[in-house]
C-alpha positions as a Markdown table, in Angstrom:
| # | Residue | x | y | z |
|---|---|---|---|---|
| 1 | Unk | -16.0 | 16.1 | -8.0 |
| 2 | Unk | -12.5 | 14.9 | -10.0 |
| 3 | Unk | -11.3 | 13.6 | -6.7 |
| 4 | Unk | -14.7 | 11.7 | -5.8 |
| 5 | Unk | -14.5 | 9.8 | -9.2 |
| 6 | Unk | -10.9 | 9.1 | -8.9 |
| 7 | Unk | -11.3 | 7.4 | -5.5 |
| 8 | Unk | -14.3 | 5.4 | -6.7 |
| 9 | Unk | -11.9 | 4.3 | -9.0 |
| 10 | Unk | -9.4 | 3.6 | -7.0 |
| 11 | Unk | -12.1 | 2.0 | -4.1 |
| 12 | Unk | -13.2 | 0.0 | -6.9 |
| 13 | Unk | -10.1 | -1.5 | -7.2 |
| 14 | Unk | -9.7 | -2.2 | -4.1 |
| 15 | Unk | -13.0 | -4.1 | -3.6 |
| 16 | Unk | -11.6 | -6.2 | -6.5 |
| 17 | Unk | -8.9 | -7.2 | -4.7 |
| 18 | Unk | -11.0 | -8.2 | -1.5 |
| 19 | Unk | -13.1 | -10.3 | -4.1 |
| 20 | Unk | -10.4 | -12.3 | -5.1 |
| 21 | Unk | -8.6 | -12.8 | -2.0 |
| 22 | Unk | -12.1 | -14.1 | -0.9 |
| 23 | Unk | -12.2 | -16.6 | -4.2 |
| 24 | Unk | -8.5 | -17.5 | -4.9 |
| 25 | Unk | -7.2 | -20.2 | -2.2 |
| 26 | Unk | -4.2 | -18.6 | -1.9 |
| 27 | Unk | -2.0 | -16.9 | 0.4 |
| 28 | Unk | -1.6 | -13.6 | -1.2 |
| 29 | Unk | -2.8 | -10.7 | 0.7 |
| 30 | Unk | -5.7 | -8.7 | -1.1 |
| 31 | Unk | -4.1 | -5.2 | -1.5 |
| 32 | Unk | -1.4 | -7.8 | -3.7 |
| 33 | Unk | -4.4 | -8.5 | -5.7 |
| 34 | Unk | -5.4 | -4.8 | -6.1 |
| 35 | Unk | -2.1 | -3.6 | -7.1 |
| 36 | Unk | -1.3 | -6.3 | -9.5 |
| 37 | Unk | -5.4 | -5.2 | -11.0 |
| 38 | Unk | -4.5 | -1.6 | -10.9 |
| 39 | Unk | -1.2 | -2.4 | -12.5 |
| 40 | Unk | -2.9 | -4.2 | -15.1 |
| 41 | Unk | -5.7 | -1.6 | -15.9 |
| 42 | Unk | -2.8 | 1.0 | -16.4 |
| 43 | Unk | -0.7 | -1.5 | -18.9 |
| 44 | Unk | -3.6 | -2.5 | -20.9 |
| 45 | Unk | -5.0 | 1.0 | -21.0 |
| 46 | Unk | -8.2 | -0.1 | -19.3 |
| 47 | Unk | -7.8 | 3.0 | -16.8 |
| 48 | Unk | -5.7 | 5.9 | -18.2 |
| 49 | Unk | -3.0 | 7.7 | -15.5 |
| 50 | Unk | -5.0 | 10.8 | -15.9 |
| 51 | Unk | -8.2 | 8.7 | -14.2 |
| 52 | Unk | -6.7 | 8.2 | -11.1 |
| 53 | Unk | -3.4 | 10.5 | -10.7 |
| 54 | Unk | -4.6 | 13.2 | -8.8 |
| 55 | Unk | -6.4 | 11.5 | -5.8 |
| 56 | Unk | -3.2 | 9.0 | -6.2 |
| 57 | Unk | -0.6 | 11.9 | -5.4 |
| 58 | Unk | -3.0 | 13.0 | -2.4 |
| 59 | Unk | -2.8 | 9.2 | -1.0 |
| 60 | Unk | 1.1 | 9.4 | -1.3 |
| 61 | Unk | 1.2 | 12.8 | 0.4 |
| 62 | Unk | -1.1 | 12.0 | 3.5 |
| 63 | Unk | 0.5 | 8.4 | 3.9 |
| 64 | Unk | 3.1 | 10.0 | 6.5 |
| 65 | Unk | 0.3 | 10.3 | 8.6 |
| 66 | Unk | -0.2 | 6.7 | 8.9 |
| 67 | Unk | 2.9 | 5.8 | 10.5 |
| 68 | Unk | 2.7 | 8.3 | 13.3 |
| 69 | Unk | 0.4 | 6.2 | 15.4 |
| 70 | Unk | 2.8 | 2.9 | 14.8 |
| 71 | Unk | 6.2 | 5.4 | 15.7 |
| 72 | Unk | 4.7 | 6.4 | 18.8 |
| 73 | Unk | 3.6 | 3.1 | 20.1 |
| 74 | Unk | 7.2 | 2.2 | 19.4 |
| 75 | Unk | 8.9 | 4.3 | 21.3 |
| 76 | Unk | 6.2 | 4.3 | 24.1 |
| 77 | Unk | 7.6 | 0.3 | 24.8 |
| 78 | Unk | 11.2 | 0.8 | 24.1 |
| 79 | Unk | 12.0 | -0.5 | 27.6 |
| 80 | Unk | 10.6 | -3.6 | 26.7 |
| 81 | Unk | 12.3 | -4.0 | 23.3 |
| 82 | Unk | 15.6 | -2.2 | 24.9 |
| 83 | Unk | 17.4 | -5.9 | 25.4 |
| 84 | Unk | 16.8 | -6.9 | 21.8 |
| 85 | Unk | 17.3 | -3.2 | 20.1 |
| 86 | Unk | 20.3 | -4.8 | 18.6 |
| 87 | Unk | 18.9 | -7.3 | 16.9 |
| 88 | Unk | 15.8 | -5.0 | 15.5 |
| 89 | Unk | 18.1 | -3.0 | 14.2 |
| 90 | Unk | 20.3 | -5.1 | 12.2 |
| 91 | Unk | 17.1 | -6.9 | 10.6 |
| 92 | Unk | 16.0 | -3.5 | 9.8 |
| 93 | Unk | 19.1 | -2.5 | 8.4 |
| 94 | Unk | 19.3 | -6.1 | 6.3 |
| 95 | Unk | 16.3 | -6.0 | 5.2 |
| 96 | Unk | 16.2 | -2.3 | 4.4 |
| 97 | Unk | 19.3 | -3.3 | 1.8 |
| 98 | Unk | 17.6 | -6.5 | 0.3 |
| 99 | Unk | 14.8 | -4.6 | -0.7 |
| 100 | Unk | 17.1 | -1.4 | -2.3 |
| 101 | Unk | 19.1 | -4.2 | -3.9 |
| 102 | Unk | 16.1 | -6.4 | -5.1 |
| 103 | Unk | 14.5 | -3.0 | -6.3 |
C-alpha cells in the first residue's frame, strides 16, 4: 500500500505538470514542469523524501527497461544510418561532454 501512495504522489505530480504545460504559453515540455514542482515540494518541505523515495528508487531501477525498445530499433536500421555513423557518433560524444561539463 506504501508504494500505491507514493505513486499517487508522484502521478499527482505529474498531472500538475500536464496542467501547466496546457496553461503556460510556453515552450517548456511538461515533465520540465513536473520536475521543477517536485523539486519545489521537496525544498519547501511540502512533500518529505520519505513520501516518495521508495517508489522513486523502483522508477530508477526499471528505467533500463525503457531504452531496450529504442536500442533495438537502432541497430535494426544501422544500414541506413551506416553512411553518417560518423557524424552520430561525434554529436554523441560532444554532447555527452557538454552535459558532464555543464553538470
Amino acid at each position: 500500500m506504501k508504494y500505491v501512495k507514493q505513486f499517487v504522489v508522484i502521478a499527482v505530480i505529474t498531472f500538475l505538470g500536464e496542467i501547466l504545460n496546457y496553461l503556460l504559453p510556453l515552450p517548456v515540455p511538461a515533465s520540465i514542469y513536473g520536475m521543477i514542482l517536485l523539486f519545489l515540494s521537496l525544498q519547501t518541505g511540502i512533500l518529505k523524501l520519505s513520501q516518495i523515495e521508495d517508489a522513486a528508487d523502483f522508477m530508477l531501477g526499471v528505467m533500463p527497461i525503457f531504452f531496450i525498445s529504442p536500442t533495438v530499433s537502432l541497430m535494426s536500421s544501422i544500414g541506413v544510418i551506416k553512411d553518417s555513423l560518423l557524424g552520430v557518433v561525434v554529436t554523441c560524444v560532444a554532447s555527452t561532454a557538454v552535459m558532464m561539463v555543464v553538470t
